[in-house]
Amino acid sequence: MNKPLVSLTGVNKWFGENHVLIDINAEILPGEVVVVIGPSGSGKSTFCRTINRLETIDSGEIRIDGELLPEEGADLARLRSEVGMVFQSFNLFSHKTVLENVVLAQIKVRKISREAATKRAMDLLKQVGVEAHAKKMPSQLSGGQQQRVAIARSLAMDPKLILLDEPTSALDPEMINEVLDVMVQLAKNGMTMVVVTHEMGFARRAADRIIFMADGAIVEESTPEEFFTNPKTDRAKQFLSKIL
Ligand code: ADP
Ligand code: MG
């Protein structure tokens, strides 16, 4: 059997009185593309953020490639560098060039020479179609271009998986597809991805599996085919009727 790359077992999290992750059990297999959908406030971002320990959990365990995600320390830093994260807001360093944004972490975290890091960065910028803008500052790029740089930066760390939390939600409509196309390409290249998105076209096209969350729990898990044509729960039916 395929060993899971990520596994969450009995994960619970509270924010104060608010039980935001309720007994979450989930596995992500190598090469799998899992799309997480659900209403606002259902815990999708928290789910992603716990996977690279941007949020602590109150009970349960999370393993990356079989290794228990520690509370802190060098092992956490190493495991975290194996999990790329792309946010809704692009989070690029605004005072660094596009190229430098993709070069820096390679030098600092992965201890790669500047020369090798620059070569790798240019290859990745080309892969996401923004190599012509390498010398510019992020603010000179469109939102769609900036988000593609953020994806390239994440890939530069050679992560075992990438979490993308609503990567197109902050974009003007005409820029959404250029980012989704890059994501589809990544998926085709075998990258393991967890994607929170409201882009149902992407979910149908690229997802191996849909996780539907509501009120902090995983309510339904199925193939896109099943989920969109024959949702099992009323909660999912209700959600789909609002967005489709
Ligand atoms: P989603 O991404 O599905 O919209 P979130 O994971 O952001 O949901 O939020 C789940 C719940 O946790 C919501 O009730 C939200 O208000 C709450 N929450 C999220 N982040 C925090 C935080 N840093 N402090 C307190 N409550 C939070
Ligand atoms: Mg969210």
Short mmCIF file of C-alpha atoms and ligand atoms in Angstrom, two decimals:
data_model
loop_
_atom_site.label_atom_id
_atom_site.label_comp_id
_atom_site.label_asym_id
_atom_site.label_seq_id
_atom_site.Cartn_x
_atom_site.Cartn_y
_atom_site.Cartn_z
CA MET A 1 0.00 0.00 0.00
CA ASN A 2 1.05 3.56 -0.66
CA LYS A 3 2.42 5.16 2.51
CA PRO A 4 0.71 8.48 3.28
CA LEU A 5 2.82 11.61 2.94
CA VAL A 6 0.67 13.40 5.49
CA SER A 7 -1.56 11.85 8.09
CA LEU A 8 -3.75 13.54 10.65
CA THR A 9 -5.15 11.33 13.39
CA GLY A 10 -7.79 12.50 15.84
CA VAL A 11 -6.79 16.13 15.47
CA ASN A 12 -8.70 18.66 17.55
CA LYS A 13 -8.19 22.36 17.85
CA TRP A 14 -9.95 25.08 19.79
CA PHE A 15 -9.68 28.83 19.51
CA GLY A 16 -10.89 29.67 23.01
CA GLU A 17 -14.40 28.23 23.23
CA ASN A 18 -14.55 27.68 19.50
CA HIS A 19 -13.92 24.03 18.53
CA VAL A 20 -12.53 24.68 15.04
CA LEU A 21 -11.13 21.25 14.13
CA ILE A 22 -13.20 18.32 15.36
CA ASP A 23 -11.65 14.85 15.30
CA ILE A 24 -9.95 15.29 11.97
CA ASN A 25 -8.65 12.10 10.38
CA ALA A 26 -7.13 12.50 6.96
CA GLU A 27 -4.39 11.11 4.80
CA ILE A 28 -2.68 12.63 1.81
CA LEU A 29 -0.90 10.15 -0.46
CA PRO A 30 2.23 10.98 -2.45
CA GLY A 31 1.31 12.61 -5.75
CA GLU A 32 -2.27 13.17 -4.70
CA VAL A 33 -4.15 16.42 -5.33
CA VAL A 34 -6.69 17.01 -2.58
CA VAL A 35 -9.08 19.91 -2.87
CA VAL A 36 -10.61 21.15 0.38
CA ILE A 37 -13.90 22.96 0.03
CA GLY A 38 -16.56 24.16 2.39
CA PRO A 39 -18.30 27.25 3.70
CA SER A 40 -16.40 30.18 5.12
CA GLY A 41 -15.36 29.56 8.73
CA SER A 42 -15.52 25.77 8.39
CA GLY A 43 -11.84 25.34 9.33
CA LYS A 44 -10.19 24.94 5.91
CA SER A 45 -7.38 27.40 6.56
CA THR A 46 -6.80 26.07 10.05
CA PHE A 47 -6.62 22.54 8.61
CA CYS A 48 -3.87 23.68 6.21
CA ARG A 49 -2.04 25.73 8.80
CA THR A 50 -1.83 22.85 11.26
CA ILE A 51 -0.13 20.69 8.62
CA ASN A 52 2.98 22.85 8.70
CA ARG A 53 2.46 23.82 12.30
CA LEU A 54 1.59 27.47 11.74
CA GLU A 55 -1.11 26.58 14.27
CA THR A 56 -0.73 24.32 17.28
CA ILE A 57 -3.18 21.48 17.87
CA ASP A 58 -4.79 20.54 21.18
CA SER A 59 -4.97 16.80 20.64
CA GLY A 60 -4.20 14.16 18.06
CA GLU A 61 -1.14 13.82 15.90
CA ILE A 62 0.15 14.91 12.53
CA ARG A 63 2.81 13.00 10.65
CA ILE A 64 4.75 14.12 7.60
CA ASP A 65 6.24 11.17 5.74
CA GLY A 66 5.77 9.06 8.87
CA GLU A 67 7.56 11.53 11.12
CA LEU A 68 5.64 13.09 14.00
CA LEU A 69 5.39 16.85 13.58
CA PRO A 70 7.19 18.19 16.66
CA GLU A 71 6.17 21.17 18.78
CA GLU A 72 9.27 23.20 18.02
CA GLY A 73 13.00 23.07 17.32
CA ALA A 74 15.26 22.07 14.44
CA ASP A 75 13.15 19.08 13.40
CA LEU A 76 10.12 21.32 13.07
CA ALA A 77 12.06 23.78 10.91
CA ARG A 78 13.24 20.93 8.68
CA LEU A 79 9.80 19.34 8.35
CA ARG A 80 8.25 22.73 7.73
CA SER A 81 10.67 23.39 4.89
CA GLU A 82 9.35 20.20 3.30
CA VAL A 83 5.84 21.63 3.19
CA GLY A 84 5.40 24.61 0.89
CA MET A 85 2.61 27.06 1.55
CA VAL A 86 0.98 29.57 -0.78
CA PHE A 87 -1.49 32.04 0.68
CA GLN A 88 -4.29 34.16 -0.67
CA SER A 89 -2.15 37.26 -0.18
CA PHE A 90 1.06 36.62 -2.05
CA ASN A 91 3.42 37.46 0.84
CA LEU A 92 6.39 38.31 -1.37
CA PHE A 93 9.18 40.45 0.08
CA SER A 94 8.18 43.82 -1.36
CA HIS A 95 11.66 45.35 -1.13
CA LYS A 96 13.35 42.47 -3.01
CA THR A 97 13.27 41.73 -6.72
CA VAL A 98 11.21 38.85 -8.07
CA LEU A 99 14.39 36.84 -8.64
CA GLU A 100 15.70 37.57 -5.14
CA ASN A 101 12.38 36.43 -3.69
CA VAL A 102 12.96 33.01 -5.20
CA VAL A 103 16.71 32.91 -4.49
CA LEU A 104 16.83 33.96 -0.84
CA ALA A 105 15.29 31.05 1.04
CA GLN A 106 17.33 28.61 -1.01
CA ILE A 107 20.53 30.25 0.24
CA LYS A 108 19.35 30.79 3.81
CA VAL A 109 17.42 27.61 4.52
CA ARG A 110 18.81 25.11 2.06
CA LYS A 111 22.40 26.45 2.13
CA ILE A 112 22.65 26.38 -1.66
CA SER A 113 25.24 28.59 -3.40
CA ARG A 114 23.97 31.85 -4.85
CA GLU A 115 24.92 30.71 -8.32
CA ALA A 116 22.99 27.44 -8.08
CA ALA A 117 20.05 29.17 -6.38
CA THR A 118 19.87 31.77 -9.14
CA LYS A 119 19.90 29.14 -11.84
CA ARG A 120 17.16 27.17 -10.11
CA ALA A 121 15.13 30.35 -9.55
CA MET A 122 15.30 31.30 -13.22
CA ASP A 123 14.19 27.78 -14.23
CA LEU A 124 11.23 28.01 -11.87
CA LEU A 125 10.27 31.54 -12.95
CA LYS A 126 10.29 30.21 -16.50
CA GLN A 127 8.14 27.26 -15.48
CA VAL A 128 5.48 29.63 -14.11
CA GLY A 129 5.86 32.02 -17.05
CA VAL A 130 7.31 35.12 -15.37
CA GLU A 131 11.01 34.87 -16.22
CA ALA A 132 10.82 38.14 -18.17
CA HIS A 133 10.01 39.94 -14.91
CA ALA A 134 12.85 38.53 -12.82
CA LYS A 135 14.57 41.88 -12.28
CA LYS A 136 11.40 43.77 -11.35
CA MET A 137 9.99 44.52 -7.93
CA PRO A 138 6.85 42.57 -6.97
CA SER A 139 4.71 45.73 -7.04
CA GLN A 140 5.45 46.10 -10.77
CA LEU A 141 3.73 42.78 -11.46
CA SER A 142 0.04 41.96 -11.71
CA GLY A 143 -1.59 39.95 -8.94
CA GLY A 144 -1.60 36.84 -11.09
CA GLN A 145 2.09 37.22 -11.85
CA GLN A 146 2.89 37.81 -8.17
CA GLN A 147 1.02 34.69 -7.17
CA ARG A 148 2.95 32.69 -9.75
CA VAL A 149 6.19 34.05 -8.26
CA ALA A 150 4.94 32.93 -4.83
CA ILE A 151 4.39 29.44 -6.24
CA ALA A 152 7.89 29.44 -7.78
CA ARG A 153 9.34 30.53 -4.44
CA SER A 154 7.58 27.71 -2.71
CA LEU A 155 8.81 25.16 -5.30
CA ALA A 156 12.38 26.40 -4.87
CA MET A 157 12.49 24.67 -1.50
CA ASP A 158 11.79 21.31 -3.20
CA PRO A 159 8.86 20.65 -0.88
CA LYS A 160 7.33 17.21 -0.57
CA LEU A 161 3.94 18.83 -0.77
CA ILE A 162 2.42 22.24 -1.31
CA LEU A 163 -0.53 23.70 0.56
CA LEU A 164 -2.39 26.38 -1.37
CA ASP A 165 -4.97 28.28 0.65
CA GLU A 166 -7.36 30.11 -1.68
CA PRO A 167 -4.50 31.08 -4.01
CA THR A 168 -6.79 32.82 -6.50
CA SER A 169 -9.30 34.48 -4.16
CA ALA A 170 -7.53 37.84 -4.10
CA LEU A 171 -7.13 37.99 -7.88
CA ASP A 172 -9.08 39.88 -10.49
CA PRO A 173 -11.12 37.41 -12.54
CA GLU A 174 -8.98 37.70 -15.67
CA MET A 175 -5.93 36.55 -13.71
CA ILE A 176 -7.42 33.50 -12.07
CA ASN A 177 -6.84 31.13 -14.97
CA GLU A 178 -3.15 31.90 -15.40
CA VAL A 179 -2.61 30.80 -11.79
CA LEU A 180 -4.92 27.78 -12.06
CA ASP A 181 -3.08 26.68 -15.21
CA VAL A 182 0.21 26.67 -13.30
CA MET A 183 -1.45 24.62 -10.57
CA VAL A 184 -2.87 22.12 -13.08
CA GLN A 185 0.60 21.76 -14.57
CA LEU A 186 2.09 21.12 -11.13
CA ALA A 187 -0.55 18.49 -10.49
CA LYS A 188 0.24 16.82 -13.81
CA ASN A 189 3.92 16.80 -12.89
CA GLY A 190 3.05 14.72 -9.85
CA MET A 191 3.34 17.34 -7.11
CA THR A 192 1.42 16.45 -3.96
CA MET A 193 -1.00 19.29 -3.32
CA VAL A 194 -3.64 20.33 -0.82
CA VAL A 195 -5.67 23.14 -2.33
CA VAL A 196 -8.36 25.16 -0.63
CA THR A 197 -10.39 26.78 -3.38
CA HIS A 198 -13.81 27.87 -4.52
CA GLU A 199 -12.80 27.22 -8.13
CA MET A 200 -14.95 24.19 -8.82
CA GLY A 201 -13.67 23.94 -12.41
CA PHE A 202 -10.19 23.37 -11.02
CA ALA A 203 -11.52 20.87 -8.49
CA ARG A 204 -13.21 18.84 -11.22
CA ARG A 205 -10.22 19.03 -13.52
CA ALA A 206 -7.32 18.45 -11.15
CA ALA A 207 -8.49 16.90 -7.89
CA ASP A 208 -8.01 13.24 -7.11
CA ARG A 209 -10.13 13.69 -4.03
CA ILE A 210 -12.42 16.28 -2.48
CA ILE A 211 -12.55 16.90 1.24
CA PHE A 212 -15.70 18.76 2.18
CA MET A 213 -15.54 20.51 5.54
CA ALA A 214 -18.33 22.11 7.53
CA ASP A 215 -18.31 23.45 11.09
CA GLY A 216 -14.81 22.15 11.81
CA ALA A 217 -15.39 18.57 10.69
CA ILE A 218 -14.71 16.57 7.55
CA VAL A 219 -18.25 15.83 6.46
CA GLU A 220 -17.60 14.14 3.19
CA GLU A 221 -14.65 12.75 1.26
CA SER A 222 -14.97 11.50 -2.28
CA THR A 223 -13.81 11.75 -5.86
CA PRO A 224 -14.79 14.97 -7.67
CA GLU A 225 -17.04 12.93 -9.93
CA GLU A 226 -18.98 11.55 -6.96
CA PHE A 227 -18.98 14.77 -5.02
CA PHE A 228 -20.33 16.96 -7.77
CA THR A 229 -22.85 14.54 -9.24
CA ASN A 230 -23.95 12.64 -6.17
CA PRO A 231 -23.09 14.34 -2.86
CA LYS A 232 -23.91 12.07 0.06
CA THR A 233 -24.85 14.56 2.76
CA ASP A 234 -27.47 17.29 2.96
CA ARG A 235 -24.76 19.68 4.12
CA ALA A 236 -22.80 19.16 0.89
CA LYS A 237 -25.94 19.34 -1.26
CA GLN A 238 -26.86 22.63 0.37
CA PHE A 239 -23.35 24.01 -0.15
CA LEU A 240 -23.24 22.94 -3.79
CA SER A 241 -26.65 24.40 -4.53
CA LYS A 242 -25.32 27.80 -3.42
CA ILE A 243 -22.14 27.81 -5.45
CA LEU A 244 -22.91 25.93 -8.65
P1 ADP B 1 -12.08 28.82 6.66
O1 ADP B 1 -10.69 28.89 6.14
O2 ADP B 1 -12.81 27.58 6.28
O3 ADP B 1 -12.88 30.04 6.31
P2 ADP B 1 -10.81 29.14 9.24
O4 ADP B 1 -9.94 27.96 9.43
O5 ADP B 1 -10.16 30.41 8.83
O6 ADP B 1 -12.01 28.77 8.26
O7 ADP B 1 -11.59 29.44 10.59
C1 ADP B 1 -12.27 28.43 11.32
C2 ADP B 1 -12.80 29.05 12.60
O8 ADP B 1 -11.71 29.44 13.43
C3 ADP B 1 -13.64 30.30 12.38
O9 ADP B 1 -14.68 30.29 13.34
C4 ADP B 1 -12.67 31.42 12.66
O10 ADP B 1 -13.34 32.56 13.13
C5 ADP B 1 -11.79 30.81 13.73
N1 ADP B 1 -10.42 31.34 13.70
C6 ADP B 1 -9.55 31.24 12.66
N2 ADP B 1 -8.35 31.78 12.99
C7 ADP B 1 -8.47 32.23 14.26
C8 ADP B 1 -7.58 32.87 15.17
N3 ADP B 1 -6.31 33.15 14.84
N4 ADP B 1 -8.06 33.21 16.40
C9 ADP B 1 -9.33 32.90 16.76
N5 ADP B 1 -10.21 32.29 15.96
C10 ADP B 1 -9.80 31.95 14.72
MG MG B 2 -9.74 30.24 4.90
#
